[in-house]
CSV table of C-alpha atoms and ligand atoms in Angstrom, one decimal:
chain,number,residue,atom,x,y,z
A,1,MET,CA,1.9,-18.7,161.4
A,2,ALA,CA,2.1,-20.3,164.8
A,3,GLY,CA,5.1,-21.1,166.8
A,4,VAL,CA,4.2,-23.0,170.0
A,5,VAL,CA,6.8,-23.8,172.6
A,6,LEU,CA,6.5,-26.7,175.1
A,7,VAL,CA,8.5,-26.5,178.3
A,8,GLY,CA,8.7,-28.6,181.5
A,9,VAL,CA,7.6,-26.6,184.6
A,10,GLN,CA,9.4,-28.7,187.2
A,11,TRP,CA,12.6,-30.8,187.2
A,12,GLY,CA,11.8,-32.8,184.0
A,13,ASP,CA,9.8,-36.0,183.5
A,14,GLU,CA,6.5,-34.0,183.6
A,15,GLY,CA,5.0,-36.1,180.8
A,16,LYS,CA,6.2,-33.8,178.0
A,17,GLY,CA,6.5,-36.9,175.7
A,18,LYS,CA,2.9,-37.8,176.0
A,19,ILE,CA,1.7,-34.2,175.3
A,20,THR,CA,4.1,-33.8,172.4
A,21,ASP,CA,3.0,-37.0,170.9
A,22,LEU,CA,-0.6,-35.9,171.3
A,23,LEU,CA,-0.1,-32.5,169.6
A,24,ALA,CA,2.6,-33.3,167.1
A,25,SER,CA,0.3,-34.3,164.3
A,26,GLN,CA,-1.2,-30.8,164.2
A,27,PHE,CA,2.1,-29.2,163.4
A,28,ASP,CA,4.3,-29.1,160.2
A,29,TYR,CA,7.6,-29.2,162.1
A,30,VAL,CA,8.5,-30.5,165.6
A,31,VAL,CA,11.9,-29.2,166.7
A,32,ARG,CA,14.1,-30.1,169.7
A,33,PHE,CA,16.0,-27.0,170.8
A,34,GLN,CA,18.3,-28.0,173.7
A,35,GLY,CA,19.7,-31.0,175.5
A,36,GLY,CA,20.7,-34.3,174.0
A,37,ASN,CA,20.1,-37.9,174.9
A,38,ASN,CA,19.8,-37.1,178.6
A,39,ALA,CA,16.1,-36.7,177.7
A,40,GLY,CA,13.9,-39.7,176.9
A,41,HIS,CA,10.4,-40.7,176.4
A,42,THR,CA,8.5,-43.8,175.3
A,43,VAL,CA,6.0,-43.8,172.4
A,44,ILE,CA,3.8,-46.7,171.6
A,45,TYR,CA,3.8,-47.7,167.9
A,46,LYS,CA,1.6,-50.6,166.8
A,47,GLY,CA,1.7,-52.0,170.3
A,48,THR,CA,5.5,-51.8,170.6
A,49,LYS,CA,7.1,-49.5,173.1
A,50,LEU,CA,9.8,-47.3,171.4
A,51,GLN,CA,12.2,-45.2,173.4
A,52,LEU,CA,13.3,-41.9,171.8
A,53,HIS,CA,16.1,-39.9,173.3
A,54,LEU,CA,17.1,-37.6,170.4
A,55,VAL,CA,14.7,-37.8,167.5
A,56,PRO,CA,11.6,-35.6,168.1
A,57,SER,CA,8.4,-37.6,168.4
A,58,GLY,CA,7.0,-35.9,165.3
A,59,ILE,CA,8.9,-38.7,163.5
A,60,MET,CA,5.9,-41.0,164.2
A,61,TYR,CA,3.7,-38.9,161.8
A,62,PRO,CA,4.6,-39.0,158.1
A,63,GLN,CA,3.3,-35.4,157.5
A,64,VAL,CA,5.5,-33.9,160.2
A,65,ILE,CA,9.1,-32.8,159.7
A,66,PRO,CA,11.1,-33.6,162.8
A,67,ALA,CA,14.2,-31.4,163.4
A,68,ILE,CA,17.1,-31.1,165.9
A,69,GLY,CA,18.1,-27.5,166.5
A,70,ASN,CA,21.5,-25.8,167.0
A,71,GLY,CA,21.0,-25.7,170.8
A,72,CYS,CA,21.2,-29.5,171.0
A,73,VAL,CA,24.2,-31.7,171.6
A,74,ILE,CA,24.2,-34.9,169.6
A,75,ASP,CA,25.9,-38.2,170.3
A,76,PRO,CA,26.0,-39.5,166.7
A,77,GLU,CA,26.3,-43.2,167.8
A,78,VAL,CA,23.1,-42.9,169.8
A,79,LEU,CA,21.3,-40.9,167.0
A,80,ILE,CA,22.2,-43.6,164.4
A,81,LYS,CA,21.0,-46.4,166.7
A,82,GLU,CA,17.8,-44.5,167.1
A,83,ILE,CA,17.4,-44.0,163.4
A,84,GLU,CA,18.1,-47.8,162.8
A,85,MET,CA,15.6,-48.7,165.5
A,86,LEU,CA,12.9,-46.6,163.9
A,87,ASN,CA,13.7,-47.9,160.4
A,88,ALA,CA,13.5,-51.5,161.7
A,89,GLN,CA,9.9,-50.6,162.6
A,90,ASP,CA,9.3,-49.3,159.1
A,91,ILE,CA,9.2,-45.7,160.3
A,92,SER,CA,11.0,-43.6,157.8
A,93,THR,CA,13.6,-41.1,159.1
A,94,ASP,CA,14.4,-39.6,155.7
A,95,ARG,CA,12.6,-36.3,156.7
A,96,LEU,CA,14.8,-35.8,159.8
A,97,LEU,CA,16.6,-32.4,159.7
A,98,ILE,CA,19.7,-31.7,161.9
A,99,SER,CA,21.1,-28.2,162.3
A,100,THR,CA,24.6,-27.6,160.9
A,101,ASN,CA,25.4,-25.8,164.2
A,102,ALA,CA,24.3,-28.5,166.7
A,103,HIS,CA,27.3,-29.7,168.7
A,104,LEU,CA,28.6,-33.2,168.8
A,105,ILE,CA,29.0,-35.2,172.0
A,106,MET,CA,32.5,-36.8,171.6
A,107,PRO,CA,33.6,-40.0,173.3
A,108,TYR,CA,35.8,-38.1,175.7
A,109,HIS,CA,32.8,-36.0,176.9
A,110,LYS,CA,31.2,-39.2,178.2
A,111,ASP,CA,34.4,-40.2,180.0
A,112,LEU,CA,34.7,-36.7,181.5
A,113,ASP,CA,31.1,-36.7,182.7
A,114,GLY,CA,31.6,-39.9,184.6
A,115,ALA,CA,35.1,-39.0,185.9
A,116,SER,CA,34.0,-35.6,187.1
A,117,GLU,CA,30.9,-37.0,188.9
A,118,ARG,CA,33.1,-39.6,190.7
A,119,ARG,CA,35.5,-36.8,191.7
A,120,LEU,CA,32.7,-34.7,193.2
A,121,GLY,CA,31.8,-37.6,195.5
A,122,THR,CA,28.9,-36.6,197.8
A,123,ASN,CA,28.6,-33.3,195.9
A,124,GLU,CA,27.8,-35.0,192.7
A,125,ILE,CA,25.2,-33.5,190.5
A,126,GLY,CA,23.7,-36.9,189.6
A,127,THR,CA,24.0,-36.4,185.9
A,128,THR,CA,22.8,-38.9,183.3
A,129,ARG,CA,26.5,-39.4,182.4
A,130,ARG,CA,25.8,-39.0,178.7
A,131,GLY,CA,28.5,-36.4,178.2
A,132,ILE,CA,26.0,-33.5,178.2
A,133,GLY,CA,27.9,-31.1,180.6
A,134,PRO,CA,31.4,-31.6,179.0
A,135,ALA,CA,29.9,-31.1,175.5
A,136,TYR,CA,28.3,-27.8,176.5
A,137,ARG,CA,31.5,-26.8,178.3
A,138,ASP,CA,33.5,-27.3,175.1
A,139,LYS,CA,30.9,-25.3,173.2
A,140,ALA,CA,31.3,-22.4,175.5
A,141,ALA,CA,35.1,-22.8,175.5
A,142,ARG,CA,35.0,-22.7,171.7
A,143,LEU,CA,36.6,-26.2,171.5
A,144,GLY,CA,33.4,-28.0,170.4
A,145,LEU,CA,32.8,-29.9,167.2
A,146,ARG,CA,29.6,-29.3,165.3
A,147,MET,CA,27.5,-31.3,162.9
A,148,GLN,CA,28.9,-29.3,160.0
A,149,ASP,CA,32.4,-30.4,160.8
A,150,LEU,CA,31.4,-33.9,159.9
A,151,LEU,CA,31.1,-32.7,156.3
A,152,ASP,CA,34.8,-31.9,155.9
A,153,ARG,CA,37.3,-34.5,157.0
A,154,SER,CA,40.3,-32.1,157.2
A,155,ILE,CA,38.4,-29.5,159.2
A,156,PHE,CA,37.1,-32.3,161.5
A,157,ARG,CA,40.7,-33.6,162.0
A,158,GLU,CA,42.0,-30.1,162.7
A,159,LYS,CA,39.4,-29.4,165.3
A,160,VAL,CA,39.7,-32.8,167.1
A,161,THR,CA,43.5,-32.2,167.2
A,162,ALA,CA,42.9,-28.8,168.9
A,163,ALA,CA,40.4,-30.2,171.3
A,164,LEU,CA,42.6,-33.2,172.3
A,165,VAL,CA,45.7,-31.1,173.1
A,166,GLU,CA,44.1,-30.2,176.5
A,167,THR,CA,41.5,-32.9,176.9
A,168,ASN,CA,44.1,-35.8,176.7
A,169,ASP,CA,46.1,-34.1,179.4
A,170,VAL,CA,43.0,-33.8,181.6
A,171,LEU,CA,42.0,-37.4,180.9
A,172,GLU,CA,45.5,-38.8,181.6
A,173,LYS,CA,47.0,-36.5,184.2
A,174,ILE,CA,43.9,-35.6,186.3
A,175,TYR,CA,41.7,-38.6,186.0
A,176,GLY,CA,44.2,-41.4,185.1
A,177,LEU,CA,42.2,-42.4,182.0
A,178,ASP,CA,43.3,-43.4,178.5
A,179,PRO,CA,43.9,-40.6,176.0
A,180,TYR,CA,42.3,-40.5,172.6
A,181,SER,CA,43.9,-40.7,169.2
A,182,VAL,CA,43.0,-38.2,166.5
A,183,ASP,CA,43.1,-40.9,163.8
A,184,ASP,CA,40.8,-43.2,165.6
A,185,ILE,CA,38.2,-40.5,166.4
A,186,THR,CA,38.4,-39.2,162.9
A,187,ALA,CA,37.9,-42.6,161.3
A,188,GLU,CA,35.0,-43.4,163.7
A,189,PHE,CA,33.2,-40.1,163.0
A,190,MET,CA,33.7,-40.2,159.2
A,191,GLU,CA,31.6,-43.4,159.3
A,192,TYR,CA,28.9,-41.6,161.2
A,193,ALA,CA,29.1,-38.7,158.7
A,194,LYS,CA,28.2,-41.0,155.8
A,195,ILE,CA,24.9,-41.8,157.5
A,196,LEU,CA,24.1,-38.4,158.9
A,197,GLU,CA,25.2,-36.2,156.0
A,198,PRO,CA,21.8,-36.2,154.1
A,199,HIS,CA,20.1,-34.8,157.3
A,200,ILE,CA,22.5,-31.9,158.0
A,201,ILE,CA,21.0,-28.6,157.0
A,202,GLU,CA,20.9,-24.8,157.8
A,203,LEU,CA,17.8,-25.1,159.9
A,204,SER,CA,17.1,-21.6,161.0
A,205,PRO,CA,16.1,-20.3,157.5
A,206,VAL,CA,13.9,-23.4,156.9
A,207,LEU,CA,12.0,-22.8,160.2
A,208,ASN,CA,11.7,-19.0,159.5
A,209,ASP,CA,10.4,-19.6,156.0
A,210,ALA,CA,7.9,-22.2,157.3
A,211,LEU,CA,6.6,-19.8,159.9
A,212,ASP,CA,6.4,-16.9,157.4
A,213,SER,CA,4.4,-19.0,155.0
A,214,GLY,CA,1.8,-19.8,157.6
A,215,LYS,CA,3.1,-23.2,158.8
A,216,ASN,CA,2.9,-24.4,162.4
A,217,VAL,CA,6.1,-25.2,164.3
A,218,PHE,CA,6.3,-27.0,167.6
A,219,PHE,CA,9.3,-26.4,169.8
A,220,GLU,CA,9.8,-29.4,172.0
A,221,GLY,CA,11.7,-28.6,175.2
A,222,ALA,CA,13.5,-31.4,177.2
A,223,GLN,CA,14.2,-31.4,180.9
A,224,GLY,CA,12.4,-28.6,182.8
A,225,THR,CA,12.5,-25.0,184.1
A,226,LEU,CA,14.3,-25.9,187.4
A,227,LEU,CA,17.0,-27.7,185.5
A,228,ASP,CA,17.8,-24.6,183.4
A,229,ILE,CA,21.4,-23.5,183.7
A,230,ASP,CA,20.4,-19.9,184.3
A,231,HIS,CA,17.0,-20.1,186.0
A,232,GLY,CA,17.2,-23.5,187.7
A,233,THR,CA,18.6,-24.8,191.0
A,234,TYR,CA,22.2,-24.2,190.0
A,235,PRO,CA,24.5,-26.1,190.2
A,236,PHE,CA,22.1,-29.1,190.3
A,237,VAL,CA,20.9,-28.4,186.8
A,238,THR,CA,21.6,-29.5,183.2
A,239,SER,CA,23.9,-27.4,181.0
A,240,SER,CA,21.4,-25.9,178.6
A,241,ASN,CA,18.3,-23.6,178.6
A,242,PRO,CA,15.1,-25.7,178.7
A,243,THR,CA,13.1,-22.5,179.3
A,244,ALA,CA,11.1,-20.8,176.5
A,245,GLY,CA,13.8,-18.4,175.6
A,246,GLY,CA,16.0,-21.4,174.8
A,247,ALA,CA,13.6,-22.3,171.9
A,248,CYS,CA,14.6,-19.1,170.1
A,249,VAL,CA,18.4,-19.3,170.8
A,250,GLY,CA,18.3,-23.1,170.1
A,251,THR,CA,16.7,-22.9,166.7
A,252,GLY,CA,17.4,-19.4,165.3
A,253,VAL,CA,13.8,-18.2,165.4
A,254,GLY,CA,12.9,-14.8,166.9
A,255,PRO,CA,10.6,-14.4,170.0
A,256,THR,CA,8.0,-12.6,167.9
A,257,LYS,CA,7.3,-15.8,166.1
A,258,VAL,CA,6.2,-17.7,169.2
A,259,ALA,CA,2.4,-17.4,169.7
A,260,ARG,CA,1.9,-19.7,172.7
A,261,VAL,CA,4.0,-21.2,175.5
A,262,LEU,CA,2.7,-24.4,177.0
A,263,GLY,CA,4.1,-25.5,180.4
A,264,ILE,CA,3.8,-29.2,181.3
A,265,SER,CA,3.4,-30.0,185.0
A,266,LYS,CA,2.7,-33.2,186.8
A,267,ALA,CA,-0.1,-33.1,189.4
A,268,TYR,CA,2.7,-33.8,191.8
A,269,ILE,CA,6.5,-33.5,191.5
A,270,THR,CA,9.4,-35.8,190.8
A,271,ARG,CA,13.1,-35.2,190.5
A,272,VAL,CA,16.1,-37.3,189.6
A,273,GLY,CA,19.6,-36.4,190.6
A,274,SER,CA,20.7,-34.2,193.5
A,275,GLY,CA,19.6,-30.8,194.6
A,276,PRO,CA,16.9,-29.0,196.6
A,277,PHE,CA,13.2,-30.2,196.5
A,278,PRO,CA,11.0,-28.6,199.2
A,279,THR,CA,8.0,-30.9,198.9
A,280,GLU,CA,10.0,-34.1,198.7
A,281,LEU,CA,8.4,-37.0,200.7
A,282,PHE,CA,10.2,-39.8,202.5
A,283,ASP,CA,7.0,-41.5,203.8
A,284,ALA,CA,4.3,-43.8,202.5
A,285,ASP,CA,2.8,-41.0,200.4
A,286,GLY,CA,6.1,-40.7,198.5
A,287,ASP,CA,6.1,-44.5,197.9
A,288,THR,CA,2.5,-44.2,196.5
A,289,PHE,CA,3.7,-41.6,194.0
A,290,ILE,CA,6.5,-43.9,192.9
A,291,ASP,CA,4.4,-47.0,192.7
A,292,VAL,CA,1.2,-45.7,191.2
A,293,GLY,CA,3.0,-43.2,189.0
A,294,HIS,CA,5.7,-45.7,187.9
A,295,GLU,CA,8.3,-43.1,188.7
A,296,TYR,CA,11.5,-44.6,187.2
A,297,GLY,CA,13.7,-42.7,184.6
A,298,THR,CA,13.3,-43.5,180.9
A,299,THR,CA,17.0,-42.8,180.2
A,300,THR,CA,18.7,-44.1,183.3
A,301,GLY,CA,16.1,-46.3,185.0
A,302,ARG,CA,16.8,-44.5,188.3
A,303,LYS,CA,14.0,-44.3,190.9
A,304,ARG,CA,12.8,-40.7,191.1
A,305,ARG,CA,12.3,-38.6,194.2
A,306,ALA,CA,8.7,-37.6,194.6
A,307,GLY,CA,6.6,-35.0,196.5
A,308,TRP,CA,3.4,-32.9,196.5
A,309,TYR,CA,2.6,-30.3,193.8
A,310,ASP,CA,4.4,-27.1,194.4
A,311,ALA,CA,2.4,-24.0,193.3
A,312,VAL,CA,5.3,-21.7,194.1
A,313,ILE,CA,7.4,-23.4,191.5
A,314,THR,CA,4.6,-23.3,188.9
A,315,LYS,CA,4.2,-19.5,189.4
A,316,TYR,CA,8.0,-19.1,189.0
A,317,ALA,CA,7.9,-21.2,185.8
A,318,ALA,CA,4.9,-19.1,184.5
A,319,GLN,CA,7.0,-16.0,184.8
A,320,ILE,CA,10.3,-17.3,183.5
A,321,ASN,CA,8.7,-18.9,180.4
A,322,GLY,CA,5.8,-16.5,179.9
A,323,LEU,CA,3.4,-19.4,180.0
A,324,THR,CA,0.1,-18.9,178.2
A,325,ASP,CA,-1.2,-22.4,178.9
A,326,LEU,CA,-0.6,-25.3,181.4
A,327,ALA,CA,-1.0,-29.0,180.9
A,328,ILE,CA,-1.5,-31.0,184.1
A,329,THR,CA,-0.4,-34.6,183.7
A,330,LYS,CA,-0.9,-37.8,185.7
A,331,LEU,CA,-4.0,-36.4,187.5
A,332,ASP,CA,-5.2,-40.0,187.9
A,333,VAL,CA,-2.2,-40.7,190.2
A,334,LEU,CA,-3.8,-38.4,192.8
A,335,SER,CA,-6.9,-40.7,192.9
A,336,ALA,CA,-5.0,-42.8,195.4
A,337,PHE,CA,-5.1,-40.1,198.1
A,338,PRO,CA,-8.0,-39.2,200.4
A,339,THR,CA,-6.5,-35.8,201.0
A,340,ILE,CA,-4.4,-33.8,198.5
A,341,LYS,CA,-1.8,-31.3,199.5
A,342,ILE,CA,-0.6,-28.2,197.5
A,343,CYS,CA,2.4,-26.3,198.5
A,344,VAL,CA,1.4,-22.6,198.4
A,345,ALA,CA,4.4,-21.0,200.2
A,346,TYR,CA,7.7,-21.8,201.9
A,347,GLU,CA,9.0,-20.9,205.4
A,348,ASP,CA,12.7,-20.3,205.7
A,349,ALA,CA,15.0,-21.2,208.6
A,350,ARG,CA,14.0,-17.9,210.4
A,351,GLY,CA,10.3,-18.6,210.1
A,352,VAL,CA,9.8,-16.0,207.3
A,353,ARG,CA,7.1,-17.0,204.7
A,354,HIS,CA,8.0,-16.8,201.0
A,355,THR,CA,5.5,-17.0,198.2
A,356,THR,CA,8.1,-16.9,195.5
A,357,VAL,CA,11.1,-19.1,194.8
A,358,PRO,CA,13.9,-17.7,197.1
A,359,GLY,CA,16.7,-16.2,195.1
A,360,HIS,CA,19.5,-17.5,197.2
A,361,GLN,CA,20.4,-21.2,196.8
A,362,SER,CA,20.7,-22.0,200.5
A,363,ALA,CA,17.3,-20.4,201.3
A,364,PHE,CA,15.7,-22.7,198.7
A,365,HIS,CA,17.6,-25.7,200.2
A,366,HIS,CA,16.1,-24.9,203.6
A,367,ALA,CA,12.6,-24.0,202.4
A,368,LYS,CA,9.9,-25.8,204.3
A,369,PRO,CA,6.7,-26.3,202.4
A,370,ILE,CA,3.4,-24.7,203.7
A,371,TYR,CA,0.5,-26.8,202.5
A,372,GLU,CA,-3.1,-26.2,201.7
A,373,GLU,CA,-5.2,-29.3,201.9
A,374,MET,CA,-8.0,-30.3,199.5
A,375,LYS,CA,-10.4,-33.2,199.7
A,376,GLY,CA,-9.5,-36.0,197.3
A,377,TRP,CA,-11.9,-37.8,194.9
A,378,ASN,CA,-10.7,-41.3,195.5
A,379,VAL,CA,-12.4,-42.7,192.3
A,380,ASP,CA,-11.0,-43.8,189.0
A,381,ILE,CA,-10.9,-40.9,186.6
A,382,THR,CA,-9.0,-42.5,183.7
A,383,GLY,CA,-12.2,-42.7,181.7
A,384,ALA,CA,-13.0,-39.0,181.8
A,385,ARG,CA,-12.7,-37.2,178.5
A,386,THR,CA,-14.2,-33.8,179.3
A,387,PHE,CA,-13.6,-31.5,182.3
A,388,GLU,CA,-17.3,-32.0,183.4
A,389,GLU,CA,-16.8,-35.7,183.6
A,390,LEU,CA,-14.2,-35.3,186.3
A,391,PRO,CA,-15.5,-35.5,190.0
A,392,GLN,CA,-16.2,-32.1,191.5
A,393,GLU,CA,-13.1,-32.4,193.8
A,394,ALA,CA,-10.8,-32.9,190.8
A,395,GLN,CA,-12.4,-29.9,189.0
A,396,ASP,CA,-11.8,-27.9,192.2
A,397,TYR,CA,-8.2,-29.0,192.4
A,398,ILE,CA,-7.6,-27.9,188.8
A,399,ALA,CA,-9.4,-24.6,189.4
A,400,ARG,CA,-7.1,-24.0,192.4
A,401,LEU,CA,-4.0,-24.8,190.4
A,402,GLU,CA,-5.1,-22.3,187.7
A,403,GLU,CA,-5.7,-19.6,190.4
A,404,LEU,CA,-2.4,-20.1,192.0
A,405,ALA,CA,-0.4,-20.1,188.7
A,406,GLY,CA,-2.4,-17.4,187.1
A,407,VAL,CA,-2.4,-19.5,183.9
A,408,PRO,CA,-5.3,-21.5,182.4
A,409,VAL,CA,-5.1,-25.3,182.4
A,410,SER,CA,-5.7,-26.2,178.8
A,411,ILE,CA,-4.9,-29.9,178.9
A,412,ILE,CA,-5.3,-32.6,181.6
A,413,ALA,CA,-3.9,-36.1,181.3
A,414,VAL,CA,-5.8,-38.8,183.2
A,415,GLY,CA,-3.8,-41.8,182.0
A,416,PRO,CA,-0.8,-42.9,179.9
A,417,ASP,CA,-2.7,-43.4,176.6
A,418,ARG,CA,-3.1,-40.7,174.0
A,419,GLU,CA,-6.9,-40.8,174.3
A,420,GLN,CA,-6.7,-40.4,178.1
A,421,THR,CA,-6.6,-36.7,177.8
A,422,ILE,CA,-8.9,-33.8,178.3
A,423,ILE,CA,-8.3,-30.9,175.9
A,424,ARG,CA,-10.1,-27.7,177.1
A,425,ARG,CA,-8.5,-25.2,174.8
A,426,SER,CA,-6.7,-25.9,171.5
A,427,LEU,CA,-3.2,-24.5,170.9
A,428,ILE,CA,-3.4,-23.6,167.2
B,9,IMP,P1,22.9,-33.9,182.7
B,9,IMP,O1,21.8,-33.2,181.9
B,9,IMP,O2,23.1,-35.3,182.3
B,9,IMP,O3,24.1,-33.1,182.8
B,9,IMP,O4,22.3,-34.0,184.2
B,9,IMP,C1,22.1,-32.8,185.0
B,9,IMP,C2,20.9,-32.9,185.9
B,9,IMP,O5,19.7,-32.9,185.1
B,9,IMP,C3,20.8,-34.2,186.7
B,9,IMP,O6,20.2,-34.0,187.9
B,9,IMP,C4,19.9,-35.1,185.9
B,9,IMP,O7,19.2,-36.1,186.6
B,9,IMP,C5,18.9,-34.0,185.3
B,9,IMP,N1,18.3,-34.4,184.1
B,9,IMP,C6,18.9,-34.4,182.8
B,9,IMP,N2,18.0,-34.8,181.9
B,9,IMP,C7,16.9,-35.0,182.5
B,9,IMP,C8,15.5,-35.5,182.1
B,9,IMP,O8,15.3,-35.7,180.9
B,9,IMP,N3,14.6,-35.6,183.1
B,9,IMP,C9,14.9,-35.4,184.4
B,9,IMP,N4,16.1,-35.0,184.8
B,9,IMP,C10,17.1,-34.8,183.9
């Protein structure tokens, strides 16, 4: 048996979709374990670009069973649209499994996400406004509705009634928004239930049996380590655990069943939304990352913030996730630079040097990057298919990243296409 967890090392958008798509066909199951439709990636199918936000990309391979774990929050309207979009391309979604315990994003969660961001003003988190935070808040407050509630109209009604007692007050009295009617929501969601019911299943036993019988399971993380609610740059984080431990909690599989943890990191860094970002660039180099790397969000279309690779962050992610392997994506974007910088430490406001992520939020906010410079390669590397085919400078760069992280770089992406990848060490 082999459980392999994939996590983002930085603030999301590391190219996890490409690597998942590349590896998915080797696995029997591909499972999302946290987040919702705040994530997103593009897959190319028969020349058409398809955007997936909720359905794991394993859906593209008929032999793979895609699953959505209990740690996820699901907007049923979005999920159904995605299922319809896939079916319109003749991609069957019959195999899709959804945990009975995954939570539902309700219409009021989306209203509250937007309203709370507006109220925060300049302190806004910069959320995707998909209702993610309010759905996880209701989960923790034990006012959430789960996929299994769709299977019983009277239980669903009872739970919506309980949730709306307070939520309608908040919507009306705090934010001046329209309240919701129990009847309307129940009617709407019972229509969703008709479509989703065949997919809803107790997922944990299915995955455990699969692993026990020697099958391979891929746990597909969304977002990234620094967006983790416990280990990220709180409060500028998402509301779930995108780190490796989240794979266990978010699917009901024990840690002893995870054989490898693959961290995905760009050869530079981007971030969307607010919060600290020590290597962020505001100059022409930053524009080069945006232009050459096409750094605009898949989910929201927002222009990303960009900066040099930060080895301090990778070392932190290696620890938090117990990384066994690294994948470095978008190495080709660095071909644009004559000199390449790597952040190896930070200096705080008092001039003290830190080689680890500072524990205190304001120290991280004020961290100034200390760079090491390496000679760039300045040639097109998109045709390289082996490590040896990379220019010496690119090989040296990768070797330095491995040394700083203490983790081997097993995969290198040199372009957007599936074939534009160098695999140095297989995962199963
Ligand atoms: P939320 O997940 O919509 O609540 O947003 C919280 C923070 O996480 C914001 O800074 C978002 O921009 C960020 N975020 C959420 N999902 C992603 C993602 O898939 N990629 C990058 N950033 C994300």
